[in-house]
Amino acid sequence: MQLQNRIAKNVKTIRENKKLTLDAAAKQTEVSRSMLAQIEKGEVNPTISVLWKIANGYKVSFTSLVENHNQEPLIIRAEDVAPLVEDDGKYINYPAFPFQEDKLFETYRIQIEPHGFLSARPHMAGTEEYITVFSGRVEIITAEKTFQLGEGDSLRFFADAPHSYQNIDSATAYLSMLIYYTKNQ
């Protein structure tokens, strides 16, 4: 199933399971009613920022919006992953392993082109991010501090406040991102 269709199905299913009208969902997510309707019909491919608004508004994990709900062992081939693109293609997020209720985490491969940038909205309370840089140099700004990371460096921080990622090098940066949700969410 294509990512756009999977997102459409998941967003609609989650809204219906929460017994929300499109109007109520729009208020809860801060995404317009018309945009939610277009997403649920598979008419648009939403940005990462819009998906985070929906996830935070519904109080669900990001990957619950993009994952295939298949419970079989899962191999994810790089060529099969539909990227989520921001900053005119300079910030690319490849969803890897989806959130599972019994595991409380989700993982991504991140590619940031030179001078690429993403400003992320706060995730649910208590959410932590674990970042490892495989190549390049990035600057990550959290609520508390600014961090510059290079190849092999890792960072853990609370992601329940605004935070951002920027490639501060002339080469493409490659990162691994794990988002961990606390049990009481």
C-alpha positions as a printed NumPy array, in Angstrom:
array([[  0.   ,   0.   ,   0.   ],
       [  1.381,   3.411,  -0.932],
       [  2.309,   5.71 ,   1.932],
       [ -0.26 ,   8.358,   0.994],
       [ -3.069,   5.764,   0.99 ],
       [ -1.801,   4.246,   4.239],
       [ -1.772,   7.685,   5.887],
       [ -5.306,   8.343,   4.608],
       [ -6.596,   5.076,   6.051],
       [ -4.785,   5.462,   9.385],
       [ -5.774,   9.117,   9.949],
       [ -9.423,   8.332,   9.236],
       [ -9.43 ,   5.15 ,  11.361],
       [ -7.84 ,   6.918,  14.344],
       [-10.309,   9.832,  14.081],
       [-13.269,   7.464,  13.857],
       [-12.   ,   5.335,  16.758],
       [-11.808,   8.499,  18.844],
       [-15.39 ,   9.302,  17.729],
       [-14.381,  12.742,  16.454],
       [-16.13 ,  14.668,  13.708],
       [-13.892,  16.413,  11.19 ],
       [-14.7  ,  19.719,  12.903],
       [-13.728,  18.365,  16.343],
       [-10.583,  16.784,  14.866],
       [ -9.616,  20.092,  13.256],
       [ -9.88 ,  21.875,  16.615],
       [ -7.926,  19.152,  18.403],
       [ -5.108,  18.945,  15.823],
       [ -4.944,  22.571,  14.639],
       [ -5.188,  21.228,  11.058],
       [ -8.033,  22.634,   8.967],
       [-11.136,  20.547,   8.381],
       [-10.603,  20.694,   4.618],
       [ -6.97 ,  19.526,   4.931],
       [ -8.005,  16.625,   7.191],
       [-10.714,  15.638,   4.709],
       [ -8.224,  15.731,   1.82 ],
       [ -5.72 ,  13.645,   3.813],
       [ -8.391,  11.071,   4.718],
       [ -9.415,  10.795,   1.038],
       [ -5.777,  10.328,  -0.029],
       [ -5.919,  13.484,  -2.139],
       [ -2.831,  15.107,  -0.603],
       [  0.522,  13.951,   0.704],
       [  0.831,  15.792,   4.06 ],
       [  4.089,  17.3  ,   5.272],
       [  5.925,  16.037,   8.337],
       [  4.76 ,  19.127,  10.241],
       [  1.097,  18.447,   9.445],
       [  1.465,  14.786,  10.434],
       [  3.042,  15.814,  13.763],
       [  0.123,  18.185,  14.406],
       [ -2.3  ,  15.321,  13.81 ],
       [ -0.29 ,  12.87 ,  15.935],
       [ -0.001,  15.329,  18.823],
       [ -3.641,  16.381,  18.555],
       [ -4.836,  12.775,  18.579],
       [ -2.223,  11.867,  21.235],
       [ -0.86 ,   9.009,  19.129],
       [  2.595,   8.164,  17.835],
       [  3.777,   9.629,  14.544],
       [  4.211,   6.2  ,  12.996],
       [  0.673,   5.173,  13.883],
       [ -0.242,   7.552,  11.059],
       [  2.218,   6.086,   8.529],
       [  2.727,   2.469,   9.546],
       [  1.437,  -0.656,   7.917],
       [ -0.51 ,  -2.419,  10.665],
       [  0.83 ,  -5.837,   9.657],
       [  2.018,  -7.851,  12.693],
       [  4.264, -10.248,  10.737],
       [  8.08 ,  -9.937,  10.861],
       [  8.956,  -6.854,   8.899],
       [ 11.864,  -6.16 ,   6.583],
       [ 11.954,  -2.629,   5.299],
       [ 13.861,  -2.233,   2.045],
       [ 15.299,   1.225,   1.458],
       [ 13.769,   1.417,  -2.017],
       [ 10.304,   0.666,  -0.581],
       [ 10.248,   3.538,   1.909],
       [  8.401,   6.651,   0.803],
       [ 10.267,   9.607,   2.278],
       [  8.644,  12.501,   4.083],
       [ 10.247,  15.683,   2.763],
       [ 10.608,  19.152,   4.3  ],
       [ 12.641,  22.308,   3.609],
       [ 12.344,  21.975,  -0.184],
       [ 13.917,  18.516,  -0.135],
       [ 16.799,  19.391,   2.174],
       [ 15.353,  17.459,   5.153],
       [ 14.238,  13.915,   4.351],
       [ 12.713,  11.53 ,   6.874],
       [ 12.521,   7.816,   6.062],
       [ 10.154,   6.019,   8.465],
       [ 11.836,   2.736,   9.443],
       [ 10.233,   0.767,  12.264],
       [  6.739,   1.777,  13.328],
       [  5.476,   2.367,  16.824],
       [  4.051,  -0.64 ,  18.668],
       [  2.077,  -0.272,  21.899],
       [  4.212,  -2.88 ,  23.671],
       [  7.505,  -1.306,  22.557],
       [  6.734,   2.443,  22.949],
       [  9.183,   3.615,  20.29 ],
       [  9.545,   4.313,  16.578],
       [ 12.637,   4.784,  14.41 ],
       [ 13.62 ,   6.847,  11.391],
       [ 16.537,   7.366,   9.049],
       [ 17.14 ,  11.074,   8.51 ],
       [ 19.019,  12.701,   5.643],
       [ 19.765,  16.408,   5.857],
       [ 21.313,  18.128,   2.862],
       [ 23.796,  20.984,   3.398],
       [ 22.068,  23.847,   5.236],
       [ 18.864,  21.786,   5.513],
       [ 16.676,  22.598,   8.511],
       [ 13.612,  21.309,  10.337],
       [ 11.842,  23.011,  13.204],
       [  9.86 ,  20.349,  15.089],
       [  6.791,  20.95 ,  17.199],
       [  6.748,  19.533,  20.731],
       [  5.799,  15.873,  20.985],
       [  3.625,  14.442,  23.759],
       [  4.741,  15.061,  27.361],
       [  7.703,  12.929,  28.399],
       [  8.692,  11.948,  24.851],
       [ 12.427,  11.455,  24.337],
       [ 14.467,  11.435,  21.14 ],
       [ 17.683,   9.483,  20.642],
       [ 19.81 ,  10.715,  17.752],
       [ 22.993,   9.18 ,  16.329],
       [ 24.929,  10.904,  13.553],
       [ 26.433,   8.469,  11.041],
       [ 28.022,  11.113,   8.82 ],
       [ 28.144,  14.882,   8.551],
       [ 27.695,  17.562,  11.189],
       [ 24.408,  18.775,  12.63 ],
       [ 23.178,  21.279,  15.148],
       [ 20.252,  20.267,  17.326],
       [ 18.534,  22.908,  19.398],
       [ 16.393,  21.7  ,  22.303],
       [ 14.488,  23.635,  24.932],
       [ 17.566,  23.583,  27.154],
       [ 20.6  ,  23.883,  24.919],
       [ 22.231,  23.867,  21.493],
       [ 24.295,  20.802,  20.55 ],
       [ 26.723,  20.333,  17.685],
       [ 27.194,  16.693,  16.728],
       [ 29.554,  14.992,  14.304],
       [ 30.043,  11.511,  12.944],
       [ 29.54 ,   8.892,  15.659],
       [ 28.049,  11.328,  18.193],
       [ 24.73 ,  10.561,  19.884],
       [ 22.257,  12.727,  21.804],
       [ 19.247,  11.991,  24.001],
       [ 16.83 ,  14.797,  24.865],
       [ 13.251,  15.442,  25.906],
       [ 11.303,  16.261,  22.75 ],
       [  8.181,  17.61 ,  24.445],
       [  9.282,  21.182,  23.707],
       [ 10.112,  22.839,  20.373],
       [ 13.364,  21.546,  18.893],
       [ 15.203,  21.78 ,  15.581],
       [ 17.777,  20.071,  13.397],
       [ 20.176,  21.744,  10.981],
       [ 23.014,  20.491,   8.813],
       [ 25.95 ,  22.804,   9.551],
       [ 28.319,  21.161,   7.073],
       [ 28.865,  21.205,   3.316],
       [ 28.215,  17.439,   3.099],
       [ 24.953,  15.549,   3.506],
       [ 24.299,  14.432,   7.082],
       [ 22.818,  11.007,   7.873],
       [ 21.201,  10.323,  11.252],
       [ 19.267,   7.679,  13.059],
       [ 16.332,   8.861,  15.155],
       [ 14.502,   6.866,  17.788],
       [ 11.471,   8.441,  19.447],
       [ 10.537,   6.933,  22.808],
       [  7.117,   7.509,  24.376],
       [  6.498,   7.146,  28.102],
       [  4.005,   4.523,  29.296],
       [  1.547,   7.006,  30.786],
       [  0.659,   8.717,  27.495]])
